[in-house]
Amino acid sequence: MDQIEHPPKELWQQRRDWFEGLFDVEKRGGGYVIGEQATGLLVDLQAAYCAGAFIACVILGCTVLDAHIRETEAGPD
Protein backbone atom coordinates (compact mmCIF):
# COMPACT_ATOMS: atom_id res chain seq x y z
CA MET A 1 0.00 0.00 0.00
CA ASP A 2 2.28 2.71 -1.25
CA GLN A 3 -0.49 5.31 -1.22
CA ILE A 4 -0.89 5.23 2.56
CA GLU A 5 2.77 5.51 3.59
CA HIS A 6 3.91 8.69 5.28
CA PRO A 7 6.49 10.68 3.27
CA PRO A 8 9.96 11.11 4.79
CA LYS A 9 10.13 13.80 7.48
CA GLU A 10 12.57 15.88 5.44
CA LEU A 11 10.20 15.96 2.47
CA TRP A 12 7.25 16.77 4.73
CA GLN A 13 9.19 19.67 6.30
CA GLN A 14 10.34 20.95 2.91
CA ARG A 15 6.76 21.00 1.64
CA ARG A 16 5.55 22.62 4.87
CA ASP A 17 8.17 25.38 4.66
CA TRP A 18 7.21 26.11 1.06
CA PHE A 19 3.50 26.21 1.86
CA GLU A 20 3.94 28.45 4.90
CA GLY A 21 6.21 30.73 2.89
CA LEU A 22 3.25 31.53 0.64
CA PHE A 23 1.34 33.00 3.58
CA ASP A 24 4.24 34.79 5.29
CA VAL A 25 2.80 38.21 6.17
CA GLU A 26 6.21 39.80 6.76
CA LYS A 27 7.52 38.58 3.40
CA ARG A 28 4.48 39.66 1.37
CA GLY A 29 3.97 43.07 2.99
CA GLY A 30 0.44 42.62 4.26
CA GLY A 31 -2.10 40.25 5.70
CA TYR A 32 -4.99 38.31 4.29
CA VAL A 33 -8.63 38.44 5.32
CA ILE A 34 -9.73 34.82 5.49
CA GLY A 35 -12.90 33.58 7.19
CA GLU A 36 -13.07 30.83 9.77
CA GLN A 37 -14.29 28.09 7.44
CA ALA A 38 -11.70 28.92 4.78
CA THR A 39 -8.95 28.97 7.43
CA GLY A 40 -9.93 25.52 8.67
CA LEU A 41 -9.95 24.17 5.13
CA LEU A 42 -6.59 25.79 4.49
CA VAL A 43 -5.11 23.77 7.35
CA ASP A 44 -6.49 20.61 5.72
CA LEU A 45 -5.06 21.75 2.39
CA GLN A 46 -1.61 22.15 3.95
CA ALA A 47 -1.76 18.67 5.47
CA ALA A 48 -2.86 17.15 2.15
CA TYR A 49 -0.05 18.95 0.31
CA CYS A 50 2.58 17.85 2.81
CA ALA A 51 1.33 14.27 2.56
CA GLY A 52 1.59 14.37 -1.24
CA ALA A 53 -2.13 14.04 -1.95
CA PHE A 54 -2.01 16.47 -4.84
CA ILE A 55 -5.39 15.64 -6.39
CA ALA A 56 -7.00 16.29 -3.01
CA CYS A 57 -5.17 19.64 -2.98
CA VAL A 58 -6.96 20.71 -6.15
CA ILE A 59 -10.34 19.83 -4.66
CA LEU A 60 -9.54 21.46 -1.32
CA GLY A 61 -8.19 24.55 -3.07
CA CYS A 62 -11.50 25.01 -4.89
CA THR A 63 -13.34 24.45 -1.62
CA VAL A 64 -11.21 27.06 0.17
CA LEU A 65 -11.98 29.58 -2.57
CA ASP A 66 -15.69 28.82 -2.41
CA ALA A 67 -15.76 29.16 1.39
CA HIS A 68 -13.78 32.41 1.21
CA ILE A 69 -16.12 33.93 -1.35
CA ARG A 70 -19.19 32.90 0.63
CA GLU A 71 -17.79 34.30 3.88
CA THR A 72 -16.40 37.60 2.58
CA GLU A 73 -18.32 38.50 -0.55
CA ALA A 74 -21.84 37.21 0.10
CA GLY A 75 -24.21 39.08 2.35
CA PRO A 76 -25.59 37.74 5.61
CA ASP A 77 -28.45 36.06 3.75
Coordinates of C-alpha atoms in Angstrom, one line a residue:
M1 CA 0.0 0.0 0.0
D2 CA 2.3 2.7 -1.2
Q3 CA -0.5 5.3 -1.2
I4 CA -0.9 5.2 2.6
E5 CA 2.8 5.5 3.6
H6 CA 3.9 8.7 5.3
P7 CA 6.5 10.7 3.3
P8 CA 10.0 11.1 4.8
K9 CA 10.1 13.8 7.5
E10 CA 12.6 15.9 5.4
L11 CA 10.2 16.0 2.5
W12 CA 7.2 16.8 4.7
Q13 CA 9.2 19.7 6.3
Q14 CA 10.3 20.9 2.9
R15 CA 6.8 21.0 1.6
R16 CA 5.5 22.6 4.9
D17 CA 8.2 25.4 4.7
W18 CA 7.2 26.1 1.1
F19 CA 3.5 26.2 1.9
E20 CA 3.9 28.4 4.9
G21 CA 6.2 30.7 2.9
L22 CA 3.3 31.5 0.6
F23 CA 1.3 33.0 3.6
D24 CA 4.2 34.8 5.3
V25 CA 2.8 38.2 6.2
E26 CA 6.2 39.8 6.8
K27 CA 7.5 38.6 3.4
R28 CA 4.5 39.7 1.4
G29 CA 4.0 43.1 3.0
G30 CA 0.4 42.6 4.3
G31 CA -2.1 40.3 5.7
Y32 CA -5.0 38.3 4.3
V33 CA -8.6 38.4 5.3
I34 CA -9.7 34.8 5.5
G35 CA -12.9 33.6 7.2
E36 CA -13.1 30.8 9.8
Q37 CA -14.3 28.1 7.4
A38 CA -11.7 28.9 4.8
T39 CA -8.9 29.0 7.4
G40 CA -9.9 25.5 8.7
L41 CA -10.0 24.2 5.1
L42 CA -6.6 25.8 4.5
V43 CA -5.1 23.8 7.4
D44 CA -6.5 20.6 5.7
L45 CA -5.1 21.7 2.4
Q46 CA -1.6 22.1 3.9
A47 CA -1.8 18.7 5.5
A48 CA -2.9 17.1 2.2
Y49 CA -0.1 18.9 0.3
C50 CA 2.6 17.9 2.8
A51 CA 1.3 14.3 2.6
G52 CA 1.6 14.4 -1.2
A53 CA -2.1 14.0 -2.0
F54 CA -2.0 16.5 -4.8
I55 CA -5.4 15.6 -6.4
A56 CA -7.0 16.3 -3.0
C57 CA -5.2 19.6 -3.0
V58 CA -7.0 20.7 -6.2
I59 CA -10.3 19.8 -4.7
L60 CA -9.5 21.5 -1.3
G61 CA -8.2 24.6 -3.1
C62 CA -11.5 25.0 -4.9
T63 CA -13.3 24.5 -1.6
V64 CA -11.2 27.1 0.2
L65 CA -12.0 29.6 -2.6
D66 CA -15.7 28.8 -2.4
A67 CA -15.8 29.2 1.4
H68 CA -13.8 32.4 1.2
I69 CA -16.1 33.9 -1.4
R70 CA -19.2 32.9 0.6
E71 CA -17.8 34.3 3.9
T72 CA -16.4 37.6 2.6
E73 CA -18.3 38.5 -0.5
A74 CA -21.8 37.2 0.1
G75 CA -24.2 39.1 2.4
P76 CA -25.6 37.7 5.6
D77 CA -28.5 36.1 3.8

